[in-house]
Coordinates of C-alpha atoms in Angstrom, one line a residue:
X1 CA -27.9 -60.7 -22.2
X2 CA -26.6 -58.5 -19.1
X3 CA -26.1 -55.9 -21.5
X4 CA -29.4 -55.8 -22.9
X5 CA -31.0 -56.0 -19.4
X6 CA -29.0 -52.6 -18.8
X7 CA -30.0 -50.9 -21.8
X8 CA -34.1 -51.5 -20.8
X9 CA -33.5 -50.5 -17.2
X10 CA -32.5 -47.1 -18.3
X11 CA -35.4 -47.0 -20.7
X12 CA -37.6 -47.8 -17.9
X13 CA -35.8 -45.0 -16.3
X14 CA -36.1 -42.6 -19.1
X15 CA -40.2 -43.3 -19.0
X16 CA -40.4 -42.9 -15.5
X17 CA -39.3 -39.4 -16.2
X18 CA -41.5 -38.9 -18.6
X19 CA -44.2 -39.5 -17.0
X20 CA -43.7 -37.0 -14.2
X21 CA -43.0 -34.0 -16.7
X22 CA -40.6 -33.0 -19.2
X23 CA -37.9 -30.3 -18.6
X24 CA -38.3 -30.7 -15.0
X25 CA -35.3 -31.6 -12.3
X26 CA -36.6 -35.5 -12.8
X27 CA -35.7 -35.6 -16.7
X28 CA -32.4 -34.8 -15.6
X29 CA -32.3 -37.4 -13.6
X30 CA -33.8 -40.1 -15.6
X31 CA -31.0 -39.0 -18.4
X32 CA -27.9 -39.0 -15.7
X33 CA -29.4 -42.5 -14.4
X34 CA -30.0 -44.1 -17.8
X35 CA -26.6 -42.4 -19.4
X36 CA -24.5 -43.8 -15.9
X37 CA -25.8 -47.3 -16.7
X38 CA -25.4 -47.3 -20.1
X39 CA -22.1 -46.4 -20.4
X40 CA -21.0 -48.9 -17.8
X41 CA -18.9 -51.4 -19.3
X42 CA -20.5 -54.9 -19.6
X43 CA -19.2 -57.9 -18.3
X44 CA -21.9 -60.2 -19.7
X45 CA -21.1 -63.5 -20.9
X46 CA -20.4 -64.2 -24.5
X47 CA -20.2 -67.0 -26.6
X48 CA -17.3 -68.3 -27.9
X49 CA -16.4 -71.0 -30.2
X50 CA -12.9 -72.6 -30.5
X51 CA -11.7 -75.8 -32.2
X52 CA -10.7 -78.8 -29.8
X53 CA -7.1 -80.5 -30.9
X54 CA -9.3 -83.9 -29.5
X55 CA -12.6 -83.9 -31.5
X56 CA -13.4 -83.7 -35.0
X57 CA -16.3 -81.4 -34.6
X58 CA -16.8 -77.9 -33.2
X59 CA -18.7 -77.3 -30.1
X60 CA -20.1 -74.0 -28.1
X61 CA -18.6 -72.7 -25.2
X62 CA -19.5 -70.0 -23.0
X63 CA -16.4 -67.7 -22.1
X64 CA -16.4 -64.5 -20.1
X65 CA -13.9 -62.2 -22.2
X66 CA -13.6 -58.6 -21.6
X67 CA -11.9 -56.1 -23.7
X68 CA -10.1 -53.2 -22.0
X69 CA -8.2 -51.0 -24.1
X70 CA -4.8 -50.2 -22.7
X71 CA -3.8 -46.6 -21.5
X72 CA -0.6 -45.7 -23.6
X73 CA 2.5 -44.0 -21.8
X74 CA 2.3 -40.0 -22.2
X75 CA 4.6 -38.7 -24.4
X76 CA 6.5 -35.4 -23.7
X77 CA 7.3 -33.3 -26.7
X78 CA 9.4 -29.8 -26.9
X79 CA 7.7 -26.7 -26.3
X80 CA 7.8 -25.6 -30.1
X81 CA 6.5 -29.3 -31.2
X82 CA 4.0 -28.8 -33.8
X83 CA 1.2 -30.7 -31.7
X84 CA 1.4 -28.0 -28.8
X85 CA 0.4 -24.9 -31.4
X86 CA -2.7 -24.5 -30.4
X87 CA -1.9 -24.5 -26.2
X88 CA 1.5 -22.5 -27.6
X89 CA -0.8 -20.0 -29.1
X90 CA -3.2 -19.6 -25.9
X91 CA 0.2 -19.4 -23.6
X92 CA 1.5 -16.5 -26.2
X93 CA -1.9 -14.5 -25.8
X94 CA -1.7 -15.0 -21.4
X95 CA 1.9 -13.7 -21.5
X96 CA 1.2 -10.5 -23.9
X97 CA -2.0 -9.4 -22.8
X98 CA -0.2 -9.5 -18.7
X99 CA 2.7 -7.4 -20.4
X100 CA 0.6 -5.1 -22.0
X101 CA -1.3 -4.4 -18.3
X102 CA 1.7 -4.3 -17.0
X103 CA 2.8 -1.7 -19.2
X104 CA -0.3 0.5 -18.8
X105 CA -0.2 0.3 -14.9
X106 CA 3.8 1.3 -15.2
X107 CA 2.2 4.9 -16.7
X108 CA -1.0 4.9 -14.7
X109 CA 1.3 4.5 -11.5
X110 CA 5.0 5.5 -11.1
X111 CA 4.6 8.5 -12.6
X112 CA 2.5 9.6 -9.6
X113 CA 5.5 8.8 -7.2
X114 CA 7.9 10.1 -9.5
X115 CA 6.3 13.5 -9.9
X116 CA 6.0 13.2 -6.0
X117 CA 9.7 13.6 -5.6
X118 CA 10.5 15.5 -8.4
X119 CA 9.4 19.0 -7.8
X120 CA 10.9 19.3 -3.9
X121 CA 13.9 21.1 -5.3
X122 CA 12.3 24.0 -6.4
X123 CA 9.7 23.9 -4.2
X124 CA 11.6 24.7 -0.8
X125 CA 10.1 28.1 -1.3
X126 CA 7.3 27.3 -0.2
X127 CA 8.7 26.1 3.7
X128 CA 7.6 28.7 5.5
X129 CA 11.1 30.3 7.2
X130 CA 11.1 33.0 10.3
X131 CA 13.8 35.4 10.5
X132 CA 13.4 37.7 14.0
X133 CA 15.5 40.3 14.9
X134 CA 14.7 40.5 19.1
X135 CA 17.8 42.4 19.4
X136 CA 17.6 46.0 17.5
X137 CA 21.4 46.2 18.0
X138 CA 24.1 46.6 15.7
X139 CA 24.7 42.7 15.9
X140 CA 20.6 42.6 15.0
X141 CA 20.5 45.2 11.9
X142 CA 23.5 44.0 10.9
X143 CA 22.3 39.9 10.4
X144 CA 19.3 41.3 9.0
X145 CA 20.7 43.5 6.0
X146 CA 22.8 40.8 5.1
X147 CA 20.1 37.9 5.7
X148 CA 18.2 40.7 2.9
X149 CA 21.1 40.5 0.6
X150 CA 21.6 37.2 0.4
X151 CA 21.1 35.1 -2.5
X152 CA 22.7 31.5 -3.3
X153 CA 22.2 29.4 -6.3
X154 CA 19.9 26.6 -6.1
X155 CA 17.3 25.9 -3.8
X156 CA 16.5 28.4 -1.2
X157 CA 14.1 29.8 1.5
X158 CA 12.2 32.1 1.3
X159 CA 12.8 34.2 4.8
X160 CA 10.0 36.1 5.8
X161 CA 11.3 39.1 8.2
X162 CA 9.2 39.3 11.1
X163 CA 9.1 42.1 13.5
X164 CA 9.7 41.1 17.4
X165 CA 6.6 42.4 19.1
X166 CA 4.5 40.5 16.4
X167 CA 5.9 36.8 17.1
X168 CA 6.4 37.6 21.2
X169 CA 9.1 35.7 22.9
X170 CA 11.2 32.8 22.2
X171 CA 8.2 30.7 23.9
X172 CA 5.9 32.4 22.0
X173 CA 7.8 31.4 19.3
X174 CA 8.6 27.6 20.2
X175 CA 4.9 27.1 20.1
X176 CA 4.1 28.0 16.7
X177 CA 6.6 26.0 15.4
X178 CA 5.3 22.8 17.4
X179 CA 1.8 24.2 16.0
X180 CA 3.2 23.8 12.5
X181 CA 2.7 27.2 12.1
X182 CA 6.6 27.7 10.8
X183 CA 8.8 25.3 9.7
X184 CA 11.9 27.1 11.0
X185 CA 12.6 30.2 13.0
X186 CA 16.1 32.4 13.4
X187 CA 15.7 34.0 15.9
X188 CA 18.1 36.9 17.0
X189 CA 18.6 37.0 20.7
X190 CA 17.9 40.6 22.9
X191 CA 20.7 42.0 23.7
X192 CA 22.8 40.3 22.0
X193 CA 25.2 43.8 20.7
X194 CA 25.1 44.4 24.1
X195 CA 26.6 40.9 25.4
X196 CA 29.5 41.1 22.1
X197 CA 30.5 44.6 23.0
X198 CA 30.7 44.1 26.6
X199 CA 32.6 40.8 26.1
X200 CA 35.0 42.4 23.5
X201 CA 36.0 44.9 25.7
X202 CA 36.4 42.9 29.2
X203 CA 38.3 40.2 27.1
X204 CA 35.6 38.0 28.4
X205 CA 36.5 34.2 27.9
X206 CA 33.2 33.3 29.0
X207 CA 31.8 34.7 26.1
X208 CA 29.8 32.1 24.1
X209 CA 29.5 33.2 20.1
X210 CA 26.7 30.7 19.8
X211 CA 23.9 32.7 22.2
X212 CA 23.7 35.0 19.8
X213 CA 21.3 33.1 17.8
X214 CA 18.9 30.6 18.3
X215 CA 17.4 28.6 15.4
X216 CA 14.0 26.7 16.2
X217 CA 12.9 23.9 14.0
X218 CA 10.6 20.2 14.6
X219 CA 12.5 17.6 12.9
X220 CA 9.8 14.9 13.8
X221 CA 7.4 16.9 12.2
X222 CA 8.8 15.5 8.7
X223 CA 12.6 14.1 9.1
X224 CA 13.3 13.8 5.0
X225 CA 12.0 17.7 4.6
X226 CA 14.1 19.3 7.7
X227 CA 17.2 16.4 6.9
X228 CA 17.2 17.4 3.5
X229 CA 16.7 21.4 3.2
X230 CA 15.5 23.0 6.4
X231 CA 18.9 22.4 8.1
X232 CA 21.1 22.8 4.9
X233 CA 19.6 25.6 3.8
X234 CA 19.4 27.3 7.1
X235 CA 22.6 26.5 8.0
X236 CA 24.5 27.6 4.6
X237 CA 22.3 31.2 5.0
X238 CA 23.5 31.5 8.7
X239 CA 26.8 30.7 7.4
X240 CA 27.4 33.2 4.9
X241 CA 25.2 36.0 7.2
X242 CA 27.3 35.7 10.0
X243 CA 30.4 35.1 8.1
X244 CA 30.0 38.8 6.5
X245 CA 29.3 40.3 9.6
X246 CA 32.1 38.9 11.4
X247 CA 34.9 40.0 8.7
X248 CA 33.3 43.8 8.6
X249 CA 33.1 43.9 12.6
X250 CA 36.8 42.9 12.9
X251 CA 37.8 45.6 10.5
X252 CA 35.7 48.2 12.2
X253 CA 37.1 47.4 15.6
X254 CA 40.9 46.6 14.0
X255 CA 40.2 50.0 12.8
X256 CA 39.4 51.9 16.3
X257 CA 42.6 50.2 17.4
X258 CA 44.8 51.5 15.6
X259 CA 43.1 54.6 14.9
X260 CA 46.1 57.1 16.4
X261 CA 48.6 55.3 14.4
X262 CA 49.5 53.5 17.6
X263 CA 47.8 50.7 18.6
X264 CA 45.6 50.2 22.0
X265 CA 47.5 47.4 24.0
X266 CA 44.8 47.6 26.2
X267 CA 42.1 46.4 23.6
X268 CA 44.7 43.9 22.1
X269 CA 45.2 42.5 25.7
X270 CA 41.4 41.9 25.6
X271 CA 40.9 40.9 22.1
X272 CA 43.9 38.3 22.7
X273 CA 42.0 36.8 26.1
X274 CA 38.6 36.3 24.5
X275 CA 39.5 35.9 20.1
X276 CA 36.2 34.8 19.7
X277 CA 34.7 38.3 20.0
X278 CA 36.1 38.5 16.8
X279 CA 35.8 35.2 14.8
X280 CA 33.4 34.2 15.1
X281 CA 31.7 36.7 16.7
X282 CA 28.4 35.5 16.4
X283 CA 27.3 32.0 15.7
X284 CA 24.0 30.3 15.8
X285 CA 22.5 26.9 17.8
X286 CA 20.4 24.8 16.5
X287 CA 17.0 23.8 19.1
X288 CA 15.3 21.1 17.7
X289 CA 12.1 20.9 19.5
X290 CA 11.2 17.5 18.2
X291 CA 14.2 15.3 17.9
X292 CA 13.4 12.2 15.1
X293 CA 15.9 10.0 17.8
X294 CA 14.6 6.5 16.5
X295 CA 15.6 5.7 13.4
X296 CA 13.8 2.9 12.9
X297 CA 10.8 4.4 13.1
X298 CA 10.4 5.3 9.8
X299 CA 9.8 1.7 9.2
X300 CA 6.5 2.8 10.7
X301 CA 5.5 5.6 9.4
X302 CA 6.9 5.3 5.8
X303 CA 7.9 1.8 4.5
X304 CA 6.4 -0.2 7.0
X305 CA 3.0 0.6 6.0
X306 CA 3.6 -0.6 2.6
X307 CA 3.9 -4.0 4.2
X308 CA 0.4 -3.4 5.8
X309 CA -0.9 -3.3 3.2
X310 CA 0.6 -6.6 1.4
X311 CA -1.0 -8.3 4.7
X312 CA -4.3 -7.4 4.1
X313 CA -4.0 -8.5 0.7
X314 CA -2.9 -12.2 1.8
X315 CA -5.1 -12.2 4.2
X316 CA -7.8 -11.0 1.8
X317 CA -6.9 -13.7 -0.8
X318 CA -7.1 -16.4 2.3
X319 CA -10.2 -15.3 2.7
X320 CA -11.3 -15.6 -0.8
X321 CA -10.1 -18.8 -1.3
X322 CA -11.7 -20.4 2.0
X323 CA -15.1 -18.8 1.7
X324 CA -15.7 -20.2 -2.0
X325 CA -15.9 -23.5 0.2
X326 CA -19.1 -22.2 1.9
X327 CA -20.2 -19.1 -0.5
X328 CA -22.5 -21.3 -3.1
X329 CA -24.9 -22.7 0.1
X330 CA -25.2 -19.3 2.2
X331 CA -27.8 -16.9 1.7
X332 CA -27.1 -13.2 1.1
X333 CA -27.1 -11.7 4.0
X334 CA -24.9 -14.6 6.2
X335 CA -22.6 -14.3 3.3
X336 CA -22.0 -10.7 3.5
X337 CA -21.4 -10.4 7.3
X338 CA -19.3 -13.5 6.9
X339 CA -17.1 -11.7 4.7
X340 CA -17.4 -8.3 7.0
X341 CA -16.8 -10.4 10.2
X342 CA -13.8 -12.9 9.6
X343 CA -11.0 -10.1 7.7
X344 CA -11.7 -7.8 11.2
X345 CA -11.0 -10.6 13.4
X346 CA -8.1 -11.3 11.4
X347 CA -7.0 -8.1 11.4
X348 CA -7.0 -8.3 15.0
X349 CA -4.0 -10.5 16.1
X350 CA -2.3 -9.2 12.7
X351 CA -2.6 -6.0 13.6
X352 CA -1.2 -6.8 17.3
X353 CA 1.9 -8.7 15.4
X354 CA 2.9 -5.3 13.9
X355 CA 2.8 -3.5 16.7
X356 CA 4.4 -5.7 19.1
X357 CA 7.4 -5.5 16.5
X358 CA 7.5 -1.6 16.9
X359 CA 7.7 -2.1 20.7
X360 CA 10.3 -5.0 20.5
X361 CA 12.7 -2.3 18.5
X362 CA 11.8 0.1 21.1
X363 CA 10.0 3.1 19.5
X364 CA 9.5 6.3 21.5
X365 CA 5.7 5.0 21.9
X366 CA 5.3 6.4 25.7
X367 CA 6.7 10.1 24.3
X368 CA 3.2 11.5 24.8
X369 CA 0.8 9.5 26.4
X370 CA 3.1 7.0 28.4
X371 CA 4.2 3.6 27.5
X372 CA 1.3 1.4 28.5
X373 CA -1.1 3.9 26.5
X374 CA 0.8 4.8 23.5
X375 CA 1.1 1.3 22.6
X376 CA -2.3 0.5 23.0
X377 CA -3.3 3.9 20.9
X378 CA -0.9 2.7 18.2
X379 CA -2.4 -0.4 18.1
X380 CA -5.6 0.9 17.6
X381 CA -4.9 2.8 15.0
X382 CA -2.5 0.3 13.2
X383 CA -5.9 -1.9 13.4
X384 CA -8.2 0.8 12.0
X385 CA -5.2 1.6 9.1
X386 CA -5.4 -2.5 8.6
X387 CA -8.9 -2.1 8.4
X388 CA -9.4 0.6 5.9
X389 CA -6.6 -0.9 3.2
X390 CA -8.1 -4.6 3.5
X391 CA -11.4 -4.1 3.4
X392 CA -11.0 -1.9 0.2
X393 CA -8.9 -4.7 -1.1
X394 CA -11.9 -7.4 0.3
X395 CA -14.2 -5.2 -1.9
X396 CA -12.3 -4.9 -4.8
X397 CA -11.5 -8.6 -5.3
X398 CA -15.1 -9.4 -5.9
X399 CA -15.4 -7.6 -9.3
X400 CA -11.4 -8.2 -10.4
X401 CA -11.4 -11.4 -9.5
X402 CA -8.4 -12.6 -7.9
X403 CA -6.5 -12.7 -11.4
X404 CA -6.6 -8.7 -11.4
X405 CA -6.5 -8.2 -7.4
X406 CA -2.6 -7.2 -7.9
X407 CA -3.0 -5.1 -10.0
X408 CA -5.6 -2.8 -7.6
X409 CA -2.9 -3.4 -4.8
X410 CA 0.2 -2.2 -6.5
X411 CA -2.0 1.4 -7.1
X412 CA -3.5 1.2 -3.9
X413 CA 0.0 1.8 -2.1
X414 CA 1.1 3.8 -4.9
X415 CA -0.7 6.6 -4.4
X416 CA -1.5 6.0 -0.4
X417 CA 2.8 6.7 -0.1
X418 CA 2.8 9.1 -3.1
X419 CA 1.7 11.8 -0.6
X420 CA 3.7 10.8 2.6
X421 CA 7.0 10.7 1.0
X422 CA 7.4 14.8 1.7
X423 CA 5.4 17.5 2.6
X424 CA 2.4 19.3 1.2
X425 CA 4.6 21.8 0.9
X426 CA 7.5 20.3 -1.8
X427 CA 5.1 18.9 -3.5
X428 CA 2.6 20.0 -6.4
X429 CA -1.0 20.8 -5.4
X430 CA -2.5 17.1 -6.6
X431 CA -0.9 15.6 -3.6
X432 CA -3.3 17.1 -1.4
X433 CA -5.6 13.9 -1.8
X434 CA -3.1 12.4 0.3
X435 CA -4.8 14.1 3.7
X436 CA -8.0 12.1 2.6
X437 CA -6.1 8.5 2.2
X438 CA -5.8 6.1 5.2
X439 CA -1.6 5.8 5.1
X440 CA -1.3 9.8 5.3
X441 CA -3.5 9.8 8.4
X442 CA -1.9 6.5 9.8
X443 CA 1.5 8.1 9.4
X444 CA 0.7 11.6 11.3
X445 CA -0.9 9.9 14.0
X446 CA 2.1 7.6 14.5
X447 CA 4.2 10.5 14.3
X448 CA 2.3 12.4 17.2
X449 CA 2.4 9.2 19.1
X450 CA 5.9 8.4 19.0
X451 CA 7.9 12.2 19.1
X452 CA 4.7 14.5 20.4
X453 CA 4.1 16.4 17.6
X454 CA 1.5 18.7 16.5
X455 CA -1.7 15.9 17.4
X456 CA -4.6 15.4 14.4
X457 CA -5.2 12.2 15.8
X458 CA -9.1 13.2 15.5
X459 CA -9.4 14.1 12.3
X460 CA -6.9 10.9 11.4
X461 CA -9.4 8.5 13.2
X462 CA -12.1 10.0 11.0
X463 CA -10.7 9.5 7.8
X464 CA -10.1 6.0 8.6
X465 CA -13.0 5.1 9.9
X466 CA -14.4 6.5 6.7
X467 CA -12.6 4.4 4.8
X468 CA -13.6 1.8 6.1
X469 CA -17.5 2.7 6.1
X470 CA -17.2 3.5 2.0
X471 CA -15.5 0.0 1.8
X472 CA -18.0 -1.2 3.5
X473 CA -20.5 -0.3 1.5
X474 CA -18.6 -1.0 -2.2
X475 CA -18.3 -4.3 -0.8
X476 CA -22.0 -4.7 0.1
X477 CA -23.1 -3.5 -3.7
X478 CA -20.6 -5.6 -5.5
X479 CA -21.2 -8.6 -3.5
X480 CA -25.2 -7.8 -4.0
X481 CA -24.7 -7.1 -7.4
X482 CA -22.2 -10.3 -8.2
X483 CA -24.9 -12.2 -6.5
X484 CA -27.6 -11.4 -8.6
X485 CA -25.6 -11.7 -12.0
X486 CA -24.7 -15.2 -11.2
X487 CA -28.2 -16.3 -10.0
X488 CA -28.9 -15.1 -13.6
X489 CA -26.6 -17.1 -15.3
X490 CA -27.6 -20.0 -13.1
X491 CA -31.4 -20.0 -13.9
X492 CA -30.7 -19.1 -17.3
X493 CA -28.6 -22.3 -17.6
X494 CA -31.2 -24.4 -15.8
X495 CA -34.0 -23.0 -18.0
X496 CA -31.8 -24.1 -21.3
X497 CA -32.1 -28.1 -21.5
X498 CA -36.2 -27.6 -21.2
X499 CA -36.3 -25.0 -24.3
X500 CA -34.2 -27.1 -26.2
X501 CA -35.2 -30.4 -25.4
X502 CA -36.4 -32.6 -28.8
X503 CA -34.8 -29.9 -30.8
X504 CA -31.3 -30.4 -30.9
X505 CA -30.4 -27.0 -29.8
X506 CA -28.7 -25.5 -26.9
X507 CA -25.7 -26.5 -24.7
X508 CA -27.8 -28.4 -22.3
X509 CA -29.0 -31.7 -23.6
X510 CA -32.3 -32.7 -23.3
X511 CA -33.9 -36.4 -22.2
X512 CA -35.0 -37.1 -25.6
X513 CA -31.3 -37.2 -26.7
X514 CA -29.8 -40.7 -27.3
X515 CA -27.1 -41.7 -24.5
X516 CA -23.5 -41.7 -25.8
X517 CA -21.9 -45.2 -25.3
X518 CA -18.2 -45.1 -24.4
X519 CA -15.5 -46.1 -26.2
X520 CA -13.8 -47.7 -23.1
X521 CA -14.9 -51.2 -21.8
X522 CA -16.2 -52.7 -25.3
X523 CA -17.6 -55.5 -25.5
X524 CA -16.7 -57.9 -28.3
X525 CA -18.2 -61.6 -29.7
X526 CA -15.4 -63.8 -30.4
X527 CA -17.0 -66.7 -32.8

């Protein structure tokens, strides 16, 4: 019978294998040959005897008949049917152990960019505030007691009173606040009791309150910090300073008016041509050395490198799915450079992508270095930021897997932005990491490209490029070390059919084991 005949071919097979040593890559074969034709379903003639209507007697007949059993429809059930309980069970145990990690990166996380923004308010001490007195007048002694005096509820800053000749001029001045040296400066003009004296008693309608102070601050160096406190602040002290000053002035000189009993027409004549010599007297303006004039760029240097970062994670996760194509037949060292070379080419066009959108919303890139070459510095930089977040992410994702990838992501740009959110300065000690982190550095430098402030740009490329060196190197030890755990498991799995074989232990099967027949396919003698 056909059947038969199949059975002794894998035999022969099995012998064959045998003979050329047990445990070795040819009993495996033997088995997978004699088990393949085994469990073929025969189609070997049968015989089969039937009763003819036309003669008395029975007589043999050979007829091919082939059982097949019939594959029944599926049948759908409700998700709380008792036959799903184990599967129901296992779906259960997914969905609470992701809640729980969930949970435990909620506190491991957000409270690092909570307590980022929660300590600012009472912080604002700590932005250091310039109050110069370059006039030595009445107008100067005066702003300067009451500056001393002053005290509001809420937050405040703390004004250091400098003397003239320490700080130099206003250009002096100017400079160490572009330095970063001060975050804001009042500075009392010379001869400022002088210019208010002569213009009260000329009547002088020229007279301009406002030259009587000039306040110096850098917006661009952080637009949240000098939006939210170093103008209101400023602003409310100047207020209240000037304010004062202008109310006892007015009754001093209302006084020496009428200080006969009859009052100088003379003085009233000027007083009434020139009215502010007496409110407001003096009054401030506001120089902003850096103007933050492009709104939109804080897509850039905030939010917008959050989305850099989700790029290098899909690109990383591309690249972790296309490389298992290719990863089990490459040798170590191909492998690594493989993964090394492909995310940095990537990162090349990707990188251009972003940047081209910061031109196409026209960002002050050409402030400093010209149009041509602050897009071109920005780019490089973007790239080297790009670089140091996805390579870190490349790294990671060989020892979480990409299950537990997202999880490393979410507190990867959790506490990069943690830091850049404010100033060192509003913000508790810890957040100093932040200068060490690739987002912080990626920020500044945009920030001295685009509005020409205080330039790092050296020490930013060098913590980037660091970054990406350390990442670098993680991803050469995990990848070495992932390596060598699974050629472990894979010899260990080889070596396991040959110590078990005969013995009936072990997952591996050895060639001594008989061959499972199949259920499907039967063959059946009809008599």
């Amino acid at each position: 019978m056909a059947a038969e005949s199949s059975r002794e071919h894998a035999a022969d097979h099995i012998e064959a294998a045998h003979s050329i040593g047990r445990g070795s890559s040819a009993d495996r074969h033997a088995e997978d040959a004699a088990q393949a034709e085994t469990f073929q379903p025969s189609r070997g003639i049968v015989q089969v005897d039937f009763d003819d209507e036309n003669k008395p007697s029975r007589k043999s007949s050979f007829v091919a008949e082939q059982v097949t059993q019939v594959p029944s429809a599926p049948i759908y059930v409700g998700f709380f049917s008792p036959a799903l309980a184990p599967m129901r069970r296992r779906y259960f145990i997914i969905i609470g152990r992701a809640t729980l990690l969930i949970m435990a990166l909620m506190w491991i996380c957000l409270p690092v960019y909570w307590g980022a923004l929660s300590q600012s308010a009472k912080l604002t001490g700590n932005l250091t505030s310039w109050f110069i007195d370059r006039d030595g007048g009445r107008v100067g002694r005066g702003l300067t007691q009451a500056a001393q005096q002053y005290n509001a509820t809420g937050p405040q800053l703390q004004w250091q009173f400098l003397d003239a000749h320490d700080v130099g001029n206003d250009d002096d001045i100017i400079n160490m606040v572009l330095e970063e040296q001060v975050w804001v400066a009042v500075v009392i003009q010379p001869n400022a009791s002088t210019r208010l004296a002569t213009a009260r008693t000329n009547g002088d309608q020229t007279y301009d309150p406002r030259t009587a102070i000039k306040v110096y601050y850098s917006q661009a160096r952080h637009e949240i910090a000098t939006g939210n406190y170093i103008i209101p602040l400023t602003t409310q002290m100047l207020h209240v300073t000037t304010s004062a000053y202008a109310t006892s002035t007015a009754q001093r000189v209302f006084a020496q008016i009428d200080s006969n009993g009859e009052p100088n027409s003379t003085a009233l004549q000027m007083i009434a041509n020139a009215p502010q010599t007496i409110s407001p007297a003096i009054s401030w303006t506001m120089v902003n050395l850096r103007p933050y004039e492009a709104p939109a760029a804080q897509a850039a240097t905030l939010v917008g490198n959050i989305f850099l970062c989700i790029f290098s994670f899909m690109i990383t996760m591309a690249n972790s799915t296309a490389r298992a194509l290719v990863s089990p037949h490459m040798a170590f060292l191909p492998y690594l450079a493989l993964r090394l070379a492909v995310p940095l080419l990537a990162y090349v066009p990707l990188s251009l992508s972003y940047a081209l959108v910061n031109l196409a919303f026209k960002l002050p890139l050409g402030t400093k270095y010209g149009l041509g070459a602050g897009f071109i510095l920005s780019w490089v930089y973007i790239y080297l930021g790009m670089a140091a977040l996805g390579l870190s992410i490349e790294a990671m994702i060989t020892i979480l897997t990409p299950r537990f990838t997202p999880f490393f992501l979410f507190t990867l740009i959790l506490y990069n932005v943690s830091p850049v959110v404010l100033p060192d300065e509003l913000q508790s000690p810890f957040y100093a990491y932040g200068s060490g982190f690739p987002i912080w550095n990626l920020s500044q430098a945009l920030r001295t490209i685009m509005f020409d402030t205080n330039s790092h740009l050296g020490r930013n490329i060098a913590v980037i490029i660091a970054w990406i060196l350390l990442s670098c190197g993680t991803m050469f030890v995990f990848t070495w070390y992932m390596r060598r755990r699974e050629f472990r498991r894979l010899y260990a799995f080889a070596t396991q059919p040959a110590k078990g074989k005969g013995k009936g232990k072990g997952k591996g099967k050895g060639v001594d084991d008989p061959p499972q027949r199949l259920d499907q396919g039967e063959e059946k003698i009809v008599e």
